[in-house]
mmCIF file of C-alpha atoms and ligand atoms in Angstrom:
data_model
loop_
_atom_site.group_PDB
_atom_site.id
_atom_site.type_symbol
_atom_site.label_atom_id
_atom_site.label_comp_id
_atom_site.label_asym_id
_atom_site.label_seq_id
_atom_site.Cartn_x
_atom_site.Cartn_y
_atom_site.Cartn_z
ATOM 1 C CA MET A 1 65.078 -22.642 14.302
ATOM 2 C CA SER A 2 67.453 -19.702 14.387
ATOM 3 C CA TYR A 3 71.175 -20.357 14.525
ATOM 4 C CA ASP A 4 72.546 -19.216 17.841
ATOM 5 C CA ILE A 5 76.205 -18.630 16.897
ATOM 6 C CA THR A 6 77.139 -17.166 20.336
ATOM 7 C CA LYS A 7 75.756 -20.230 22.033
ATOM 8 C CA ILE A 8 77.487 -22.527 19.649
ATOM 9 C CA ARG A 9 80.814 -20.719 20.041
ATOM 10 C CA ASN A 10 80.530 -20.829 23.811
ATOM 11 C CA ASN A 11 80.790 -24.654 23.676
ATOM 12 C CA PHE A 12 84.274 -24.322 22.282
ATOM 13 C CA PRO A 13 86.608 -22.892 24.946
ATOM 14 C CA VAL A 14 89.596 -22.791 22.554
ATOM 15 C CA LEU A 15 87.877 -20.337 20.206
ATOM 16 C CA HIS A 16 88.238 -17.653 22.900
ATOM 17 C CA ARG A 17 92.024 -17.727 22.978
ATOM 18 C CA LYS A 18 94.366 -15.299 21.326
ATOM 19 C CA VAL A 19 97.168 -16.123 18.924
ATOM 20 C CA TYR A 20 100.088 -13.505 18.728
ATOM 21 C CA ASP A 21 97.856 -11.315 20.827
ATOM 22 C CA LYS A 22 95.106 -11.441 18.172
ATOM 23 C CA PRO A 23 91.769 -13.224 18.579
ATOM 24 C CA LEU A 24 92.072 -16.682 17.038
ATOM 25 C CA ILE A 25 90.223 -17.031 13.737
ATOM 26 C CA TYR A 26 90.165 -20.805 13.007
ATOM 27 C CA PHE A 27 89.705 -21.348 9.289
ATOM 28 C CA ASP A 28 91.177 -24.905 9.201
ATOM 29 C CA SER A 29 88.311 -27.182 10.224
ATOM 30 C CA ALA A 30 88.726 -29.244 7.083
ATOM 31 C CA ALA A 31 92.037 -30.300 8.360
ATOM 32 C CA SER A 32 90.713 -30.937 11.864
ATOM 33 C CA SER A 33 87.901 -29.241 13.786
ATOM 34 C CA GLN A 34 88.048 -27.930 17.356
ATOM 35 C CA LYS A 35 86.352 -29.874 20.061
ATOM 36 C CA PRO A 36 83.347 -28.707 22.238
ATOM 37 C CA VAL A 37 83.231 -29.183 25.998
ATOM 38 C CA GLN A 38 80.732 -32.044 25.574
ATOM 39 C CA VAL A 39 83.469 -34.122 23.829
ATOM 40 C CA LEU A 40 86.128 -33.180 26.364
ATOM 41 C CA MET A 41 83.817 -34.036 29.258
ATOM 42 C CA ALA A 42 82.859 -37.364 27.775
ATOM 43 C CA GLU A 43 86.630 -38.349 27.785
ATOM 44 C CA GLU A 44 87.033 -37.131 31.370
ATOM 45 C CA LYS A 45 83.838 -38.884 32.583
ATOM 46 C CA LEU A 46 84.997 -42.250 31.205
ATOM 47 C CA HIS A 47 88.366 -42.044 32.992
ATOM 48 C CA ASN A 48 86.852 -40.730 36.222
ATOM 49 C CA ASP A 49 84.105 -43.177 36.264
ATOM 50 C CA TYR A 50 84.205 -46.540 34.437
ATOM 51 C CA TYR A 51 87.291 -47.104 32.233
ATOM 52 C CA GLY A 52 88.234 -50.748 31.420
ATOM 53 C CA ASN A 53 89.318 -52.697 28.392
ATOM 54 C CA ILE A 54 86.343 -53.678 26.262
ATOM 55 C CA HIS A 55 85.094 -57.080 25.084
ATOM 56 C CA ARG A 56 87.132 -58.842 27.743
ATOM 57 C CA GLY A 57 84.571 -58.189 30.393
ATOM 58 C CA ALA A 58 85.106 -60.240 33.574
ATOM 59 C CA HIS A 59 84.150 -57.248 35.751
ATOM 60 C CA PHE A 60 81.843 -54.225 36.109
ATOM 61 C CA MET A 61 84.273 -51.593 34.622
ATOM 62 C CA ALA A 62 84.922 -53.620 31.463
ATOM 63 C CA ASP A 63 81.272 -54.378 31.037
ATOM 64 C CA LYS A 64 80.269 -50.745 31.364
ATOM 65 C CA ALA A 65 82.941 -49.535 28.963
ATOM 66 C CA THR A 66 81.978 -52.258 26.459
ATOM 67 C CA GLU A 67 78.311 -51.349 26.760
ATOM 68 C CA ASP A 68 79.017 -47.654 26.029
ATOM 69 C CA PHE A 69 81.497 -48.511 23.164
ATOM 70 C CA GLU A 70 78.834 -50.776 21.499
ATOM 71 C CA ASN A 71 76.064 -48.161 22.009
ATOM 72 C CA ILE A 72 78.204 -45.721 20.041
ATOM 73 C CA ARG A 73 78.351 -48.168 17.178
ATOM 74 C CA VAL A 74 74.624 -48.107 17.106
ATOM 75 C CA GLN A 75 74.713 -44.287 17.424
ATOM 76 C CA VAL A 76 76.977 -44.154 14.307
ATOM 77 C CA ARG A 77 74.654 -46.543 12.408
ATOM 78 C CA ASN A 78 71.742 -44.325 13.176
ATOM 79 C CA PHE A 79 73.723 -41.200 12.328
ATOM 80 C CA ILE A 80 74.354 -42.355 8.684
ATOM 81 C CA ASN A 81 71.219 -44.571 8.605
ATOM 82 C CA ALA A 82 73.047 -47.812 7.829
ATOM 83 C CA THR A 83 70.989 -51.001 8.066
ATOM 84 C CA HIS A 84 73.126 -53.084 10.376
ATOM 85 C CA ARG A 85 75.363 -52.307 13.352
ATOM 86 C CA GLU A 86 77.829 -54.873 12.131
ATOM 87 C CA GLU A 87 78.330 -52.751 9.080
ATOM 88 C CA ILE A 88 80.096 -50.074 11.234
ATOM 89 C CA ILE A 89 83.831 -50.810 11.767
ATOM 90 C CA PHE A 90 85.809 -48.504 14.020
ATOM 91 C CA THR A 91 89.242 -47.668 12.673
ATOM 92 C CA LYS A 92 91.796 -44.926 13.525
ATOM 93 C CA GLY A 93 90.568 -42.654 10.720
ATOM 94 C CA ALA A 94 89.361 -42.349 7.155
ATOM 95 C CA THR A 95 92.865 -43.191 5.858
ATOM 96 C CA GLU A 96 92.921 -46.505 7.720
ATOM 97 C CA SER A 97 89.368 -47.256 6.589
ATOM 98 C CA ILE A 98 90.445 -46.842 2.984
ATOM 99 C CA ASN A 99 93.586 -48.903 3.494
ATOM 100 C CA LEU A 100 91.446 -51.683 5.044
ATOM 101 C CA VAL A 101 89.179 -51.848 1.987
ATOM 102 C CA ALA A 102 92.086 -51.479 -0.419
ATOM 103 C CA PHE A 103 93.743 -54.450 1.176
ATOM 104 C CA SER A 104 90.887 -56.764 2.092
ATOM 105 C CA PHE A 105 88.528 -56.040 -0.906
ATOM 106 C CA CYS A 106 91.419 -56.236 -3.404
ATOM 107 C CA GLU A 107 92.816 -59.385 -1.787
ATOM 108 C CA ALA A 108 89.475 -61.089 -2.468
ATOM 109 C CA PHE A 109 88.368 -59.436 -5.776
ATOM 110 C CA LEU A 110 91.189 -57.733 -7.612
ATOM 111 C CA ASN A 111 93.125 -59.808 -10.215
ATOM 112 C CA GLU A 112 95.845 -59.189 -12.741
ATOM 113 C CA GLY A 113 94.709 -56.759 -15.451
ATOM 114 C CA ASP A 114 91.754 -55.498 -13.438
ATOM 115 C CA GLU A 115 91.018 -51.766 -13.029
ATOM 116 C CA ILE A 116 89.990 -49.439 -10.242
ATOM 117 C CA ILE A 117 88.531 -46.061 -11.166
ATOM 118 C CA VAL A 118 89.676 -43.204 -8.941
ATOM 119 C CA SER A 119 88.625 -39.533 -9.369
ATOM 120 C CA GLU A 120 91.210 -36.900 -10.064
ATOM 121 C CA MET A 121 90.148 -34.760 -7.077
ATOM 122 C CA GLU A 122 90.974 -37.350 -4.356
ATOM 123 C CA HIS A 123 92.935 -36.809 -1.233
ATOM 124 C CA HIS A 124 96.128 -38.888 -1.338
ATOM 125 C CA ALA A 125 94.449 -41.242 1.160
ATOM 126 C CA ASN A 126 92.019 -42.224 -1.555
ATOM 127 C CA ILE A 127 94.674 -42.684 -4.274
ATOM 128 C CA VAL A 128 97.807 -44.272 -2.677
ATOM 129 C CA PRO A 129 96.111 -47.345 -1.089
ATOM 130 C CA TRP A 130 94.586 -48.264 -4.473
ATOM 131 C CA GLN A 131 97.937 -47.738 -6.172
ATOM 132 C CA MET A 132 99.590 -50.027 -3.621
ATOM 133 C CA ALA A 133 96.866 -52.721 -4.166
ATOM 134 C CA ALA A 134 97.234 -52.335 -7.965
ATOM 135 C CA ILE A 135 100.983 -52.911 -7.724
ATOM 136 C CA ARG A 136 100.388 -55.992 -5.579
ATOM 137 C CA LYS A 137 97.809 -57.444 -7.872
ATOM 138 C CA LYS A 138 99.263 -56.209 -11.210
ATOM 139 C CA ALA A 139 96.015 -54.166 -11.791
ATOM 140 C CA ARG A 140 95.660 -50.560 -13.079
ATOM 141 C CA ILE A 141 94.229 -47.275 -11.859
ATOM 142 C CA VAL A 142 91.960 -45.360 -14.247
ATOM 143 C CA LYS A 143 91.369 -41.635 -13.727
ATOM 144 C CA LEU A 144 87.938 -40.079 -13.671
ATOM 145 C CA PRO A 145 88.764 -36.402 -14.492
ATOM 146 C CA PHE A 146 87.274 -33.173 -13.340
ATOM 147 C CA ASN A 147 86.906 -29.893 -15.369
ATOM 148 C CA ASP A 148 88.392 -26.465 -14.661
ATOM 149 C CA SER A 149 85.431 -25.486 -12.520
ATOM 150 C CA GLY A 150 86.229 -28.408 -10.245
ATOM 151 C CA ILE A 151 83.334 -30.560 -11.360
ATOM 152 C CA LEU A 152 83.714 -34.292 -12.075
ATOM 153 C CA GLU A 153 83.108 -35.278 -15.741
ATOM 154 C CA ILE A 154 80.668 -38.004 -14.791
ATOM 155 C CA GLU A 155 79.391 -38.228 -18.277
ATOM 156 C CA LYS A 156 82.677 -40.028 -19.046
ATOM 157 C CA LEU A 157 82.057 -42.645 -16.261
ATOM 158 C CA PRO A 158 79.962 -45.045 -18.295
ATOM 159 C CA HIS A 159 82.641 -45.266 -20.886
ATOM 160 C CA LEU A 160 85.389 -45.725 -18.281
ATOM 161 C CA ILE A 161 83.713 -48.716 -16.701
ATOM 162 C CA THR A 162 84.735 -51.927 -18.432
ATOM 163 C CA PRO A 163 84.328 -55.568 -17.549
ATOM 164 C CA LYS A 164 87.668 -55.257 -15.761
ATOM 165 C CA THR A 165 86.450 -52.564 -13.479
ATOM 166 C CA LYS A 166 86.341 -53.864 -9.902
ATOM 167 C CA LEU A 167 85.723 -50.674 -7.862
ATOM 168 C CA ILE A 168 85.220 -46.917 -8.048
ATOM 169 C CA ALA A 169 86.681 -44.643 -5.415
ATOM 170 C CA VAL A 170 85.428 -41.114 -5.078
ATOM 171 C CA ALA A 171 85.205 -38.277 -2.600
ATOM 172 C CA HIS A 172 81.777 -37.161 -1.416
ATOM 173 C CA VAL A 173 83.217 -33.660 -0.870
ATOM 174 C CA SER A 174 86.643 -32.560 -2.166
ATOM 175 C CA ASN A 175 89.004 -31.217 0.496
ATOM 176 C CA VAL A 176 90.511 -28.676 -1.984
ATOM 177 C CA LEU A 177 87.654 -27.752 -4.361
ATOM 178 C CA GLY A 178 84.786 -28.072 -1.891
ATOM 179 C CA THR A 179 82.811 -29.708 -4.689
ATOM 180 C CA ILE A 180 79.935 -31.812 -3.394
ATOM 181 C CA ASN A 181 80.006 -34.767 -5.851
ATOM 182 C CA PRO A 182 76.788 -36.370 -7.176
ATOM 183 C CA VAL A 183 77.574 -39.581 -5.409
ATOM 184 C CA ASN A 184 74.061 -41.001 -5.753
ATOM 185 C CA GLU A 185 74.296 -40.657 -9.516
ATOM 186 C CA ILE A 186 77.858 -42.090 -9.602
ATOM 187 C CA ILE A 187 76.733 -45.074 -7.547
ATOM 188 C CA SER A 188 73.623 -45.618 -9.730
ATOM 189 C CA ILE A 189 75.799 -45.726 -12.859
ATOM 190 C CA ALA A 190 78.306 -48.063 -11.252
ATOM 191 C CA HIS A 191 75.614 -50.411 -9.870
ATOM 192 C CA GLN A 192 74.022 -50.700 -13.319
ATOM 193 C CA LYS A 193 77.370 -52.408 -14.203
ATOM 194 C CA ASN A 194 77.648 -54.227 -10.854
ATOM 195 C CA VAL A 195 80.621 -52.235 -9.821
ATOM 196 C CA PRO A 196 80.873 -51.281 -6.089
ATOM 197 C CA VAL A 197 81.724 -47.786 -5.013
ATOM 198 C CA LEU A 198 83.777 -46.518 -2.088
ATOM 199 C CA VAL A 199 82.842 -42.969 -1.035
ATOM 200 C CA ASP A 200 85.316 -40.947 0.981
ATOM 201 C CA GLY A 201 83.052 -38.924 3.257
ATOM 202 C CA ALA A 202 85.732 -37.266 5.417
ATOM 203 C CA GLN A 203 84.753 -33.839 4.302
ATOM 204 C CA ALA A 204 81.022 -34.515 3.973
ATOM 205 C CA VAL A 205 79.785 -36.017 7.212
ATOM 206 C CA PRO A 206 80.499 -32.881 9.393
ATOM 207 C CA HIS A 207 78.597 -30.674 7.029
ATOM 208 C CA LEU A 208 75.658 -32.502 5.333
ATOM 209 C CA LYS A 209 73.223 -35.169 6.304
ATOM 210 C CA VAL A 210 74.332 -38.576 4.997
ATOM 211 C CA ASN A 211 71.807 -41.330 4.416
ATOM 212 C CA ILE A 212 73.768 -44.460 3.483
ATOM 213 C CA GLN A 213 70.690 -46.456 2.521
ATOM 214 C CA GLU A 214 69.462 -43.867 0.156
ATOM 215 C CA MET A 215 72.951 -43.332 -1.212
ATOM 216 C CA ASP A 216 73.532 -47.068 -1.560
ATOM 217 C CA ALA A 217 77.381 -46.663 -1.212
ATOM 218 C CA ASP A 218 79.133 -50.054 -0.779
ATOM 219 C CA PHE A 219 81.789 -48.532 1.464
ATOM 220 C CA TYR A 220 81.733 -45.095 3.124
ATOM 221 C CA VAL A 221 84.588 -43.721 5.296
ATOM 222 C CA PHE A 222 85.048 -40.801 7.656
ATOM 223 C CA SER A 223 87.033 -39.439 10.589
ATOM 224 C CA ALA A 224 85.822 -38.283 13.996
ATOM 225 C CA HIS A 225 88.387 -35.489 14.295
ATOM 226 C CA LYS A 226 86.783 -33.434 11.411
ATOM 227 C CA MET A 227 83.326 -33.846 13.187
ATOM 228 C CA TYR A 228 84.227 -32.035 16.357
ATOM 229 C CA GLY A 229 85.202 -35.320 17.902
ATOM 230 C CA PRO A 230 88.636 -36.823 18.976
ATOM 231 C CA ASN A 231 91.476 -37.664 16.629
ATOM 232 C CA GLY A 232 92.466 -41.362 16.247
ATOM 233 C CA VAL A 233 88.964 -42.587 15.558
ATOM 234 C CA GLY A 234 87.389 -43.310 12.102
ATOM 235 C CA VAL A 235 84.641 -45.351 10.604
ATOM 236 C CA LEU A 236 84.388 -47.763 7.851
ATOM 237 C CA TYR A 237 80.804 -48.396 6.777
ATOM 238 C CA GLY A 238 80.736 -51.453 4.499
ATOM 239 C CA LYS A 239 77.768 -53.390 3.190
ATOM 240 C CA LYS A 240 77.495 -56.587 5.136
ATOM 241 C CA SER A 241 77.438 -58.639 1.882
ATOM 242 C CA TRP A 242 80.856 -57.245 0.871
ATOM 243 C CA LEU A 243 82.488 -57.324 4.335
ATOM 244 C CA GLU A 244 81.450 -60.945 4.864
ATOM 245 C CA GLN A 245 83.369 -61.962 1.664
ATOM 246 C CA MET A 246 86.474 -59.955 2.569
ATOM 247 C CA PRO A 247 89.407 -61.436 4.539
ATOM 248 C CA PRO A 248 90.683 -59.685 7.715
ATOM 249 C CA TYR A 249 92.949 -56.695 7.336
ATOM 250 C CA GLN A 250 95.108 -57.284 10.429
ATOM 251 C CA GLY A 251 95.563 -60.266 12.750
ATOM 252 C CA GLY A 252 95.447 -60.241 16.528
ATOM 253 C CA GLY A 253 93.029 -59.998 19.411
ATOM 254 C CA GLU A 254 89.239 -59.553 18.923
ATOM 255 C CA MET A 255 89.230 -60.615 15.307
ATOM 256 C CA ILE A 256 89.608 -64.309 16.087
ATOM 257 C CA SER A 257 87.138 -66.990 16.889
ATOM 258 C CA GLU A 258 89.644 -69.744 17.766
ATOM 259 C CA VAL A 259 93.463 -69.919 17.483
ATOM 260 C CA SER A 260 95.631 -72.929 17.391
ATOM 261 C CA PHE A 261 98.929 -73.647 15.780
ATOM 262 C CA GLU A 262 97.051 -75.520 13.124
ATOM 263 C CA GLY A 263 95.129 -72.442 12.159
ATOM 264 C CA THR A 264 92.743 -69.665 13.130
ATOM 265 C CA THR A 265 89.066 -69.083 12.558
ATOM 266 C CA PHE A 266 87.845 -65.502 12.492
ATOM 267 C CA ASN A 267 85.295 -63.629 14.465
ATOM 268 C CA GLU A 268 81.961 -62.420 13.071
ATOM 269 C CA LEU A 269 81.355 -58.849 11.865
ATOM 270 C CA PRO A 270 82.221 -56.226 12.937
ATOM 271 C CA TYR A 271 84.989 -57.734 15.116
ATOM 272 C CA LYS A 272 86.606 -59.501 12.206
ATOM 273 C CA PHE A 273 88.021 -56.152 11.165
ATOM 274 C CA GLU A 274 88.842 -54.781 14.663
ATOM 275 C CA THR A 275 92.148 -55.892 16.038
ATOM 276 C CA GLY A 276 93.719 -55.155 19.443
ATOM 277 C CA THR A 277 92.556 -52.724 22.040
ATOM 278 C CA PRO A 278 90.725 -49.959 20.082
ATOM 279 C CA ASN A 279 90.606 -46.225 20.896
ATOM 280 C CA ILE A 280 88.084 -46.736 23.673
ATOM 281 C CA THR A 281 88.286 -43.154 24.992
ATOM 282 C CA GLY A 282 88.115 -41.847 21.468
ATOM 283 C CA VAL A 283 85.077 -43.857 20.350
ATOM 284 C CA ILE A 284 83.115 -42.866 23.520
ATOM 285 C CA ALA A 285 83.991 -39.196 23.050
ATOM 286 C CA PHE A 286 82.996 -39.549 19.399
ATOM 287 C CA GLY A 287 79.519 -40.524 20.594
ATOM 288 C CA ALA A 288 79.357 -37.108 22.416
ATOM 289 C CA ALA A 289 80.494 -35.354 19.124
ATOM 290 C CA ILE A 290 77.647 -37.112 17.227
ATOM 291 C CA SER A 291 75.098 -36.074 19.820
ATOM 292 C CA PHE A 292 76.449 -32.537 19.681
ATOM 293 C CA LEU A 293 76.100 -32.467 15.815
ATOM 294 C CA ASN A 294 72.555 -33.928 16.118
ATOM 295 C CA GLU A 295 71.530 -31.385 18.777
ATOM 296 C CA THR A 296 72.967 -28.452 16.726
ATOM 297 C CA GLY A 297 71.221 -29.853 13.659
ATOM 298 C CA LEU A 298 73.099 -30.771 10.460
ATOM 299 C CA THR A 299 70.577 -28.862 8.316
ATOM 300 C CA GLU A 300 71.102 -25.745 10.287
ATOM 301 C CA ILE A 301 74.928 -26.189 10.266
ATOM 302 C CA ALA A 302 74.843 -26.718 6.505
ATOM 303 C CA GLY A 303 72.698 -23.554 6.027
ATOM 304 C CA TRP A 304 75.048 -21.460 8.234
ATOM 305 C CA GLU A 305 78.203 -22.718 6.561
ATOM 306 C CA HIS A 306 76.710 -22.054 3.104
ATOM 307 C CA SER A 307 76.012 -18.458 4.004
ATOM 308 C CA LEU A 308 79.688 -18.163 5.103
ATOM 309 C CA LEU A 309 80.771 -19.703 1.830
ATOM 310 C CA GLU A 310 78.640 -17.319 -0.156
ATOM 311 C CA TYR A 311 79.717 -14.310 1.807
ATOM 312 C CA ALA A 312 83.404 -15.061 1.604
ATOM 313 C CA THR A 313 83.350 -16.037 -2.039
ATOM 314 C CA GLU A 314 81.650 -12.784 -2.967
ATOM 315 C CA LYS A 315 84.238 -10.769 -1.050
ATOM 316 C CA LEU A 316 87.209 -12.782 -2.410
ATOM 317 C CA LYS A 317 85.967 -12.268 -5.934
ATOM 318 C CA THR A 318 86.429 -8.524 -5.617
ATOM 319 C CA ILE A 319 90.239 -9.104 -5.360
ATOM 320 C CA SER A 320 91.276 -9.076 -9.048
ATOM 321 C CA SER A 321 94.687 -10.842 -8.382
ATOM 322 C CA LEU A 322 93.027 -13.739 -6.551
ATOM 323 C CA ARG A 323 92.008 -17.049 -8.200
ATOM 324 C CA ILE A 324 89.744 -19.476 -6.594
ATOM 325 C CA TYR A 325 90.125 -23.187 -7.359
ATOM 326 C CA GLY A 326 86.747 -24.984 -7.423
ATOM 327 C CA GLU A 327 83.673 -23.106 -8.453
ATOM 328 C CA ALA A 328 81.008 -25.869 -8.546
ATOM 329 C CA ALA A 329 77.471 -24.701 -7.767
ATOM 330 C CA GLU A 330 77.178 -27.569 -5.252
ATOM 331 C CA LYS A 331 80.005 -26.657 -2.848
ATOM 332 C CA SER A 332 80.757 -27.037 0.818
ATOM 333 C CA GLY A 333 82.583 -24.467 3.045
ATOM 334 C CA VAL A 334 85.981 -24.839 1.542
ATOM 335 C CA ILE A 335 87.804 -22.129 -0.460
ATOM 336 C CA SER A 336 91.268 -22.751 -1.999
ATOM 337 C CA PHE A 337 93.015 -19.879 -3.737
ATOM 338 C CA ASN A 338 96.177 -18.159 -4.767
ATOM 339 C CA ILE A 339 97.034 -14.520 -5.036
ATOM 340 C CA GLU A 340 99.266 -13.568 -8.021
ATOM 341 C CA GLY A 341 102.743 -12.705 -6.926
ATOM 342 C CA ILE A 342 102.440 -14.056 -3.393
ATOM 343 C CA HIS A 343 103.700 -17.506 -2.522
ATOM 344 C CA PRO A 344 101.038 -19.448 -0.620
ATOM 345 C CA TYR A 345 103.460 -20.263 2.281
ATOM 346 C CA ASP A 346 104.148 -16.447 2.735
ATOM 347 C CA LEU A 347 100.494 -15.798 2.614
ATOM 348 C CA GLY A 348 99.778 -18.482 5.151
ATOM 349 C CA MET A 349 102.527 -17.296 7.460
ATOM 350 C CA LEU A 350 101.367 -13.681 7.361
ATOM 351 C CA LEU A 351 97.753 -14.670 8.013
ATOM 352 C CA ASP A 352 98.990 -16.707 10.937
ATOM 353 C CA LYS A 353 100.670 -13.734 12.436
ATOM 354 C CA MET A 354 97.334 -11.905 12.252
ATOM 355 C CA GLY A 355 95.719 -14.754 14.209
ATOM 356 C CA ILE A 356 94.074 -16.477 11.148
ATOM 357 C CA ALA A 357 94.693 -20.197 10.914
ATOM 358 C CA ALA A 358 94.569 -21.237 7.194
ATOM 359 C CA ARG A 359 96.058 -24.248 5.456
ATOM 360 C CA THR A 360 98.772 -23.910 2.872
ATOM 361 C CA GLY A 361 100.569 -26.330 0.542
ATOM 362 C CA HIS A 362 99.439 -29.145 -1.724
ATOM 363 C CA LEU A 363 96.629 -30.055 0.758
ATOM 364 C CA CYS A 364 97.466 -33.734 0.221
ATOM 365 C CA ALA A 365 95.985 -33.470 -3.177
ATOM 366 C CA ASP A 366 98.834 -33.464 -5.685
ATOM 367 C CA THR A 367 96.575 -34.490 -8.610
ATOM 368 C CA VAL A 368 94.353 -31.446 -8.069
ATOM 369 C CA MET A 369 97.550 -29.223 -7.842
ATOM 370 C CA ALA A 370 98.705 -30.818 -11.124
ATOM 371 C CA HIS A 371 95.400 -30.154 -12.751
ATOM 372 C CA PHE A 372 95.771 -26.434 -12.209
ATOM 373 C CA GLY A 373 99.548 -26.415 -12.761
ATOM 374 C CA ILE A 374 100.337 -25.153 -9.275
ATOM 375 C CA ASP A 375 102.607 -26.411 -6.436
ATOM 376 C CA GLY A 376 100.316 -25.310 -3.717
ATOM 377 C CA CYS A 377 97.591 -22.877 -2.540
ATOM 378 C CA VAL A 378 95.959 -21.474 0.544
ATOM 379 C CA ARG A 379 92.747 -22.983 1.866
ATOM 380 C CA ILE A 380 90.277 -21.575 4.247
ATOM 381 C CA SER A 381 87.552 -23.978 5.521
ATOM 382 C CA PHE A 382 84.598 -23.221 7.753
ATOM 383 C CA GLY A 383 83.038 -25.010 10.750
ATOM 384 C CA MET A 384 79.800 -24.528 12.539
ATOM 385 C CA TYR A 385 81.496 -21.856 14.739
ATOM 386 C CA ASN A 386 82.811 -19.367 12.178
ATOM 387 C CA THR A 387 81.272 -15.969 11.707
ATOM 388 C CA MET A 388 80.830 -13.278 9.037
ATOM 389 C CA GLU A 389 82.856 -10.945 11.192
ATOM 390 C CA GLU A 390 85.818 -13.303 11.069
ATOM 391 C CA ILE A 391 85.497 -13.303 7.188
ATOM 392 C CA ASP A 392 85.621 -9.481 7.292
ATOM 393 C CA ILE A 393 88.768 -9.484 9.369
ATOM 394 C CA PHE A 394 90.278 -12.129 6.978
ATOM 395 C CA ILE A 395 89.427 -10.060 3.909
ATOM 396 C CA ALA A 396 90.950 -6.909 5.530
ATOM 397 C CA ALA A 397 94.070 -8.996 6.308
ATOM 398 C CA LEU A 398 94.371 -10.099 2.604
ATOM 399 C CA HIS A 399 94.177 -6.473 1.493
ATOM 400 C CA LYS A 400 96.951 -5.519 3.986
ATOM 401 C CA ILE A 401 99.138 -8.386 2.801
ATOM 402 C CA ILE A 402 98.571 -7.449 -0.932
ATOM 403 C CA LEU A 403 99.659 -3.914 -0.120
ATOM 404 C CA MET A 404 102.834 -5.196 1.615
ATOM 405 C CA PHE A 405 103.799 -7.055 -1.557
HETATM 406 N N1 PMP B 1 89.912 -37.885 2.629
HETATM 407 C C1 PMP B 1 89.695 -36.495 2.658
HETATM 408 C C2 PMP B 1 88.830 -35.891 1.623
HETATM 409 C C3 PMP B 1 90.352 -35.725 3.664
HETATM 410 O O1 PMP B 1 90.122 -34.431 3.612
HETATM 411 C C4 PMP B 1 91.155 -36.254 4.549
HETATM 412 C C5 PMP B 1 91.846 -35.509 5.605
HETATM 413 N N2 PMP B 1 92.474 -34.377 5.273
HETATM 414 C C6 PMP B 1 91.253 -37.710 4.581
HETATM 415 C C7 PMP B 1 90.713 -38.444 3.560
HETATM 416 C C8 PMP B 1 92.202 -38.458 5.553
HETATM 417 O O2 PMP B 1 91.598 -38.307 6.781
HETATM 418 P P1 PMP B 1 92.382 -38.753 8.085
HETATM 419 O O3 PMP B 1 93.762 -38.024 8.091
HETATM 420 O O4 PMP B 1 91.583 -38.367 9.255
HETATM 421 O O5 PMP B 1 92.642 -40.232 8.010
#
């Protein structure tokens, strides 16, 4: 199947706008992707047609909204090939999904003196919740390092795992380095020692096909807004056997079975972990985003984004004052870099004035910045809708900026 980039771009009205009178070049999909009309229309349809609060159905509207919401749970299960629908918990994003596990799993299984292994290339969302849990339980965080090419030193992992290790937290794809980590191998090493693994899939799910049963992750988290879907919706996949043993994360409506002043019994999975009125609109629009991803084809998207990555990397390497952070062979469409003598904020600001949206700063990954001894960098990241022509314009913009300095 050929990749019809014009057709794909036409699904995203926002890509046709101008910024400072220049055509928008959106190179910040790793932060949040743009939304196709299919997603916007799903939101509109719900509100024009059948909106009601879910799981409280005493009428047609509530029943119809509940039915759609629960169908999307099944759609998410199918999308990642999970075994059971009850293993899909809706949250407000990857961050909340990790916080849920860091609270509930650690409440049940982490004790004083225990250890959690966290990779050095994690987003803050996959470090801080573990640190908070470790403080609460008087446990310890152990670092799994990466090398200067941005590759995890997984040969060290078997030695880092001790009888005190209770969990390993690792990104599937790094949001700074772009490295696609060998999560299957990591999980297999961990499982040989009966240690569960949480995989942060926020940067993976929009770009490569995930098969949870094959991967055998114990927990896998991601956010809809990086998948061409709405913000405020995320997923926690958790193996039923773990989720059943974990206490609820928050208390309130939906997660209860019965409440009295003497005590409360909790609902079954997945509702035990879903409190209050969820983001009904967001979840239903998320379904449209998944359908859109499936129709476009993840293999095709991955192939296209890989061509963009190779093309841009080759061009960037011709700039002698530019350093790329993250040069793993297995890499997704993310390039972080600095140019000698130019502060990343200045670079980002000048690119912006040329219509190019790039991300600047620490990228919520201080430990990665510390590894390279930098305060920040510039990151470009690709989505299914970016083009080689945009890369050419971006490279020309960089040359112009270098001349200005
Ligand atoms: N993990 C990674 C690797 C990310 O890139 C991000 C988002 N930048 C997150 C977690 C957090 O995602 P969210 O803000 O959607 O909760």
